[in-house]
PDB file of C-alpha atoms in Angstrom:
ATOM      1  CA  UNK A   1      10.180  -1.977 -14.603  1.00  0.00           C
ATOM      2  CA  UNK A   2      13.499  -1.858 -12.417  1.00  0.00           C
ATOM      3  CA  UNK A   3      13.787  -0.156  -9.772  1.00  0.00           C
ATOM      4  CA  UNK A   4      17.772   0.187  -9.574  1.00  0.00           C
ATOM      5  CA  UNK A   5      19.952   3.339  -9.260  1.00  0.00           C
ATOM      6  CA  UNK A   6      23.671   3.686 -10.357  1.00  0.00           C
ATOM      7  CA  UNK A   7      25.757   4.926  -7.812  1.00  0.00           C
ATOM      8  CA  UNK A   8      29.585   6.048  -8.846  1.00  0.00           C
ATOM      9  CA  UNK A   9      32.269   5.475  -6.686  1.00  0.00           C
ATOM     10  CA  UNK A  10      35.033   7.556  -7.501  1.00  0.00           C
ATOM     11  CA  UNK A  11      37.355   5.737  -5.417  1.00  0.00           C
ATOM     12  CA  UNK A  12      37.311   2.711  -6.401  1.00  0.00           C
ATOM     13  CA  UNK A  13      36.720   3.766 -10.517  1.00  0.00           C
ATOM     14  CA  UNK A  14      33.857   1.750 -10.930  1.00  0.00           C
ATOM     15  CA  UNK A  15      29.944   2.253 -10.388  1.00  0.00           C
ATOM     16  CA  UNK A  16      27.654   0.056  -8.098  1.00  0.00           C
ATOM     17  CA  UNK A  17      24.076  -0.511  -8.835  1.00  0.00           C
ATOM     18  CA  UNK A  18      22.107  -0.676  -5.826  1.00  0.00           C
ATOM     19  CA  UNK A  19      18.198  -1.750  -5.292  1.00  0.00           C
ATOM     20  CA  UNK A  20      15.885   0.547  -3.620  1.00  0.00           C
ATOM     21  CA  UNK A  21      15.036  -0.257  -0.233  1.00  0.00           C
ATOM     22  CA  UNK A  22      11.508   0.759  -0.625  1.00  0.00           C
ATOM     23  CA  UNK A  23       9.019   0.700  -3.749  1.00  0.00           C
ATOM     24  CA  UNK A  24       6.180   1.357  -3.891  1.00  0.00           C
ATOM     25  CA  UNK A  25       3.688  -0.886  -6.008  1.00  0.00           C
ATOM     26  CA  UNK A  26       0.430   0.322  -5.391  1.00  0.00           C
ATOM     27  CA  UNK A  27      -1.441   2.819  -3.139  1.00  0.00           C
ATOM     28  CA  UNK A  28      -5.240   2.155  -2.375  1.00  0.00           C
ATOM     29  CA  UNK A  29      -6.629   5.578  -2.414  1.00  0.00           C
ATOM     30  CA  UNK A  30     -10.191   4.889  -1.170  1.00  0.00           C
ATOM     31  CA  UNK A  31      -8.727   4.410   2.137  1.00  0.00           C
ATOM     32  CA  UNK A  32      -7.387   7.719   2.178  1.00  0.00           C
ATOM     33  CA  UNK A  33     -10.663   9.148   0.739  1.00  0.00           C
ATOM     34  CA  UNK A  34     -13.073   7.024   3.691  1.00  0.00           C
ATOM     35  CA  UNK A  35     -10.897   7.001   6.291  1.00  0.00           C
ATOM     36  CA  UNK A  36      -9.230   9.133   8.932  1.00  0.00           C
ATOM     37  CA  UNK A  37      -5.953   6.808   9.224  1.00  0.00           C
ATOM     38  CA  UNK A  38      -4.490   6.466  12.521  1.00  0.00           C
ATOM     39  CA  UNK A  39      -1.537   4.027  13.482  1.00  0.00           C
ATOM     40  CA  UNK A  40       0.228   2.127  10.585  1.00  0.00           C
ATOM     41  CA  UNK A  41       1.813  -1.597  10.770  1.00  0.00           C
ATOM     42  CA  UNK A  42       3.996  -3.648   8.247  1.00  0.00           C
ATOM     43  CA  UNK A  43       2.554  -6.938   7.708  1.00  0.00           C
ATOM     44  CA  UNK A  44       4.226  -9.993   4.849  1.00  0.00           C
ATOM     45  CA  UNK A  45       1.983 -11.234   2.374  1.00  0.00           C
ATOM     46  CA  UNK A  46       1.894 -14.836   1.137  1.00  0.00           C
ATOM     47  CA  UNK A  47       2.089 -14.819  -2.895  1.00  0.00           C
ATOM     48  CA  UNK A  48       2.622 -17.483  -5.247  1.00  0.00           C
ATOM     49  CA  UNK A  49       5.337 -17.024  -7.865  1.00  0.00           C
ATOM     50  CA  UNK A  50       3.045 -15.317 -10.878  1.00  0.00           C
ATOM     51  CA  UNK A  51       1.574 -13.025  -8.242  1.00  0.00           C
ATOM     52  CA  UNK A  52       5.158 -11.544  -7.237  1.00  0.00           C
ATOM     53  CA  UNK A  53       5.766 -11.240 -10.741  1.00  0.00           C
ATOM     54  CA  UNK A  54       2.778  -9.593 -11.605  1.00  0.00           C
ATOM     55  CA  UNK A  55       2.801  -7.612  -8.816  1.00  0.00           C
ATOM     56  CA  UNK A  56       6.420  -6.570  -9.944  1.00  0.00           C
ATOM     57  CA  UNK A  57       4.811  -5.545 -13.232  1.00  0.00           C
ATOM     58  CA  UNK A  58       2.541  -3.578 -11.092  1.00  0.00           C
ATOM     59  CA  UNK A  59      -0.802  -5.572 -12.275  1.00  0.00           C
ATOM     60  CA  UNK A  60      -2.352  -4.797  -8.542  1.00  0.00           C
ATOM     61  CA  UNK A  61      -5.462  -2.936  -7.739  1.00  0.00           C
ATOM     62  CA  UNK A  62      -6.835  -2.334  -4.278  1.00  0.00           C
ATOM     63  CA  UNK A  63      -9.510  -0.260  -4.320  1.00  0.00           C
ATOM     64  CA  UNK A  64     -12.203  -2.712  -2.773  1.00  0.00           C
ATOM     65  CA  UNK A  65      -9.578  -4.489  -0.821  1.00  0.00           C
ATOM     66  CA  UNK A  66      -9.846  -5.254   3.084  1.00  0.00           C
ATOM     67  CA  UNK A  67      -8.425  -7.423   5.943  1.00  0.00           C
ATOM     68  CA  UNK A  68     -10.109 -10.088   7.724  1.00  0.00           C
ATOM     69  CA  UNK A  69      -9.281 -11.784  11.187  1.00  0.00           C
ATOM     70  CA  UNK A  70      -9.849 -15.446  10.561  1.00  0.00           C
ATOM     71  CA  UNK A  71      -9.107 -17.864  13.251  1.00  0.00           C
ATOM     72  CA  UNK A  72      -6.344 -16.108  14.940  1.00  0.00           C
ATOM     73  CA  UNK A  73      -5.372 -14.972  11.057  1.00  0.00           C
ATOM     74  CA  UNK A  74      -5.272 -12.284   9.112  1.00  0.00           C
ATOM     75  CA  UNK A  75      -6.400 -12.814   5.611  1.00  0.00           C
ATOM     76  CA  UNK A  76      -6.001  -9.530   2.663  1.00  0.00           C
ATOM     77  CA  UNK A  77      -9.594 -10.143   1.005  1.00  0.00           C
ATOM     78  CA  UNK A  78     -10.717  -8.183  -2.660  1.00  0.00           C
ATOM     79  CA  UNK A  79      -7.530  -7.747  -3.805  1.00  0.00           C
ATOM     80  CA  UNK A  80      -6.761  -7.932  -7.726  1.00  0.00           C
ATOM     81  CA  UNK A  81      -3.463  -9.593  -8.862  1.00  0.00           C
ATOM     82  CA  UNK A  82      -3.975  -9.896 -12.277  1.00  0.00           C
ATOM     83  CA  UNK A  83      -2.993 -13.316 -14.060  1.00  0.00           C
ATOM     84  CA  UNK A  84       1.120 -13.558 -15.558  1.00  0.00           C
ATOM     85  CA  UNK A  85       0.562 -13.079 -19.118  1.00  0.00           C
ATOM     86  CA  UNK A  86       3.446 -16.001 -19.367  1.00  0.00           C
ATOM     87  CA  UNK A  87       2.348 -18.421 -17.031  1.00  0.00           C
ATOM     88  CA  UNK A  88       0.015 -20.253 -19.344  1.00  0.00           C
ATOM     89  CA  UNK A  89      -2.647 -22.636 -17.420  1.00  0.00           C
ATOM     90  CA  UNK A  90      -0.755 -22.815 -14.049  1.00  0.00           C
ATOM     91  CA  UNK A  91      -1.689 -19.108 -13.808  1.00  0.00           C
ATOM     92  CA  UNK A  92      -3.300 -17.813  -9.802  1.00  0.00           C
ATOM     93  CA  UNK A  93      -6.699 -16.670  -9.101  1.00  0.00           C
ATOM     94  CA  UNK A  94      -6.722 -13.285  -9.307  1.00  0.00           C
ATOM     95  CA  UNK A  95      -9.391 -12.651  -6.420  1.00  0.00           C
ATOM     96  CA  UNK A  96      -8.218 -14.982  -3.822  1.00  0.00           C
ATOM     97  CA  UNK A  97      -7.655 -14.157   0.077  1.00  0.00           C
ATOM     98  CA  UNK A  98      -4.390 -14.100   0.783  1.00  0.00           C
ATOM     99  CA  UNK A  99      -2.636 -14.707   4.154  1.00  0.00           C
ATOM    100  CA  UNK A 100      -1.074 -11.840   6.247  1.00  0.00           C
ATOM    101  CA  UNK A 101       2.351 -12.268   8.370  1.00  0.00           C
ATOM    102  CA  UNK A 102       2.503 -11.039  11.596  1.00  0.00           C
ATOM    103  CA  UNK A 103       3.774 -12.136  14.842  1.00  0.00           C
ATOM    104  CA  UNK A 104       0.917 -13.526  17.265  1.00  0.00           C
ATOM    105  CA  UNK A 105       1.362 -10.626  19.723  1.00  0.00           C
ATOM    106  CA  UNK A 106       0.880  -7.986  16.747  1.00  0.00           C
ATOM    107  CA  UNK A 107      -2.453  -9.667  15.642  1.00  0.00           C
ATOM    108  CA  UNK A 108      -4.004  -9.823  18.635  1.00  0.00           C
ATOM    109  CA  UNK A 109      -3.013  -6.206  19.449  1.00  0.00           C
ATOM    110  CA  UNK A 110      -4.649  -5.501  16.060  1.00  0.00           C
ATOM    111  CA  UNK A 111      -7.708  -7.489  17.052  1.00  0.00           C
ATOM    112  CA  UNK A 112      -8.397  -6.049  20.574  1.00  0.00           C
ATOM    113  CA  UNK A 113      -8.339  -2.617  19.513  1.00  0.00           C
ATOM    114  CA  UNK A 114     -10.736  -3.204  16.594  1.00  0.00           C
ATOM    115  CA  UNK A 115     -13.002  -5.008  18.727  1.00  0.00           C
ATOM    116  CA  UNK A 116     -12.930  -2.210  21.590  1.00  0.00           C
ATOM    117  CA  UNK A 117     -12.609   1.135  19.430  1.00  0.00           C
ATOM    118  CA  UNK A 118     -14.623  -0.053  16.342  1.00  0.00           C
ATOM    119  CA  UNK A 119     -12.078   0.674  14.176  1.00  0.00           C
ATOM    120  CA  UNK A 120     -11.103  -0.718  10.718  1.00  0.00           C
ATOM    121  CA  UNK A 121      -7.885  -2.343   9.228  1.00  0.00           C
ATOM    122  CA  UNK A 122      -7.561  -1.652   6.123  1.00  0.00           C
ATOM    123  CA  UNK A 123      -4.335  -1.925   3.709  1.00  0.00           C
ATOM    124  CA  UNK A 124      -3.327   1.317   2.419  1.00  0.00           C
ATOM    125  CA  UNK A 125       0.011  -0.004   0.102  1.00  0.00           C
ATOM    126  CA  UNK A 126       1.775  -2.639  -1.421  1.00  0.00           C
ATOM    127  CA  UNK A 127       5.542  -2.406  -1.537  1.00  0.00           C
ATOM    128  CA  UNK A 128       8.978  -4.193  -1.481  1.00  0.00           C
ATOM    129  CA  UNK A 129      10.867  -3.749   1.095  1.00  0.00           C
ATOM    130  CA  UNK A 130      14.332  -5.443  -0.372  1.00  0.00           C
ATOM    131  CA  UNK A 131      12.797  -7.717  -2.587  1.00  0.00           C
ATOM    132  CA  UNK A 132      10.022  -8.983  -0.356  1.00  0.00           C
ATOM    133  CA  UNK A 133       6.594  -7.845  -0.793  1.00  0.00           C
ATOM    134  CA  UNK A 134       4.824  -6.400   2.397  1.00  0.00           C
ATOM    135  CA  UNK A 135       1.831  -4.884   2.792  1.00  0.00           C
ATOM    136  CA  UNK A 136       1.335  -1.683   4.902  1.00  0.00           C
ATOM    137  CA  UNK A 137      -1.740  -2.174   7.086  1.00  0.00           C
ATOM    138  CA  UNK A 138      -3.718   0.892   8.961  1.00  0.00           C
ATOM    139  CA  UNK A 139      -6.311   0.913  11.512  1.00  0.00           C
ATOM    140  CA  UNK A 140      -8.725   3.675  10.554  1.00  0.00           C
ATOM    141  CA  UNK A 141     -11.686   4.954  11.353  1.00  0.00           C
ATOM    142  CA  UNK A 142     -14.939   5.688   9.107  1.00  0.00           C
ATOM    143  CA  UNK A 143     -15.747   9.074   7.856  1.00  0.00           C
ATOM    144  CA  UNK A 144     -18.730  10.839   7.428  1.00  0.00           C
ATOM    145  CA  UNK A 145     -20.065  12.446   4.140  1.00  0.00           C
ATOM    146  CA  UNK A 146     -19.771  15.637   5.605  1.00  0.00           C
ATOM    147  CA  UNK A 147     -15.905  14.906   6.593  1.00  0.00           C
ATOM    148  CA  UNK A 148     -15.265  13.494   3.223  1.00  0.00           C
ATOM    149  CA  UNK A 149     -16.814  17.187   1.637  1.00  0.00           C
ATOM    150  CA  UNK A 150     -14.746  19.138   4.238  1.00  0.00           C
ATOM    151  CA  UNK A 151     -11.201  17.301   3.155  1.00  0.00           C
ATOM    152  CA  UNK A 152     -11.966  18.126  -0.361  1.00  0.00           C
ATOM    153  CA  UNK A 153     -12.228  22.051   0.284  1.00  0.00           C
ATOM    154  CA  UNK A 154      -9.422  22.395   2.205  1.00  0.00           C
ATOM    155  CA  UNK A 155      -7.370  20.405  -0.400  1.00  0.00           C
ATOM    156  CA  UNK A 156      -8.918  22.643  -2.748  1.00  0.00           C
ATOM    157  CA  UNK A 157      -8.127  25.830  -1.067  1.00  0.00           C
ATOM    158  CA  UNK A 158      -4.433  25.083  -0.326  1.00  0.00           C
ATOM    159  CA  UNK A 159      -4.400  24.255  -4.194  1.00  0.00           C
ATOM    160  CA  UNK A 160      -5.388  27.858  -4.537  1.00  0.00           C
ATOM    161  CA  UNK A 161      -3.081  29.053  -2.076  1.00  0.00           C
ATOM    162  CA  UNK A 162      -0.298  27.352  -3.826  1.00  0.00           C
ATOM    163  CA  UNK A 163      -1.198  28.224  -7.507  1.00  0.00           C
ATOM    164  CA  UNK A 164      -1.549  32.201  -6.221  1.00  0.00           C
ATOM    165  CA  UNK A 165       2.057  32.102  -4.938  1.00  0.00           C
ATOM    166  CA  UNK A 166       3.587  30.278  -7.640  1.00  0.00           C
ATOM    167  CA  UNK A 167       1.920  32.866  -9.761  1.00  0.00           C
ATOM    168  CA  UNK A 168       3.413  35.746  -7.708  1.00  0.00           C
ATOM    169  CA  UNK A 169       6.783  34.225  -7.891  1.00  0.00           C
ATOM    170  CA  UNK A 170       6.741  33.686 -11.454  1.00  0.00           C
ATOM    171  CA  UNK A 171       5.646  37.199 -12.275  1.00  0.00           C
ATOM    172  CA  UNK A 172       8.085  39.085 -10.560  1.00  0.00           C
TER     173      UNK A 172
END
């Protein structure tokens, strides 16, 4: 997978590849399904070398994924970096908790307003931010079944909404 795009300068009479500034490995959709996000924060992660490259492969998944303060710490727990196929036995554990970068004053904002508004962190994406793998964190809170039921007919009705007027527009 690259994530490169080719960008001619006429000028000059040559073309100049240049790296996205942001990709976008993985997304964990739960969060967006049991959540009402609220404010977002960029946090590093700690990988070894086969997780980088498998996360570069895009081998991630977290769906069950979650952060927890440790001793001043924060530590991304549940989430699945699967093993480098070419690593051979000094491959990672796929399930282990890896360390979150922050500065001090960030993690103890974190941690004072989870404590006082019972809200959640929870990581919503993966991504590279040139070459370096961060970890977009969110503090959300909890929704109810009957919230989760009401987001789904509203994204079903503007669904509608937009199928009727692409229809209209494509029959005239």
């Amino acid at each position: 997978m690259h994530y490169a795009r080719i960008v001619s300068n006429l000028r000059l009479g040559y073309d100049i590849i240049h790296m996205a500034e942001y990709v976008t490995l993985t997304t964990n959709r739960k969060a967006f399904h049991n959540y009402f996000l609220e404010e977002k924060y960029e946090a590093g992660i700690m990988l070894l070398g086969t997780e980088i490259k498998s996360l570069r492969s895009g081998r991630v998944n977290m769906g069950d994924a979650y952060v927890k303060p440790q001793r001043g710490e924060l530590w991304l727990v549940n989430a699945h970096i699967s093993a480098y196929e070419c690593s051979g036995h000094t491959s990672h554990e796929p399930m282990r908790e890896r360390k979150l970068l922050m500065h001090r004053k960030e993690i103890v904002l974190l941690m004072s307003k989870v404590k006082e508004k019972g809200l959640t962190l929870i990581p919503v994406r993966i991504y590279l931010k040139n070459d370096i793998a961060k970890v977009e964190l969110s503090l959300g809170r909890g929704k109810k079944l009957y919230d989760k039921r009401d987001t789904v007919t509203k994204r079903d009705t503007e669904r509608e909404l937009e199928r009727e007027v692409k229809y209209r527009n494509f029959r005239r």
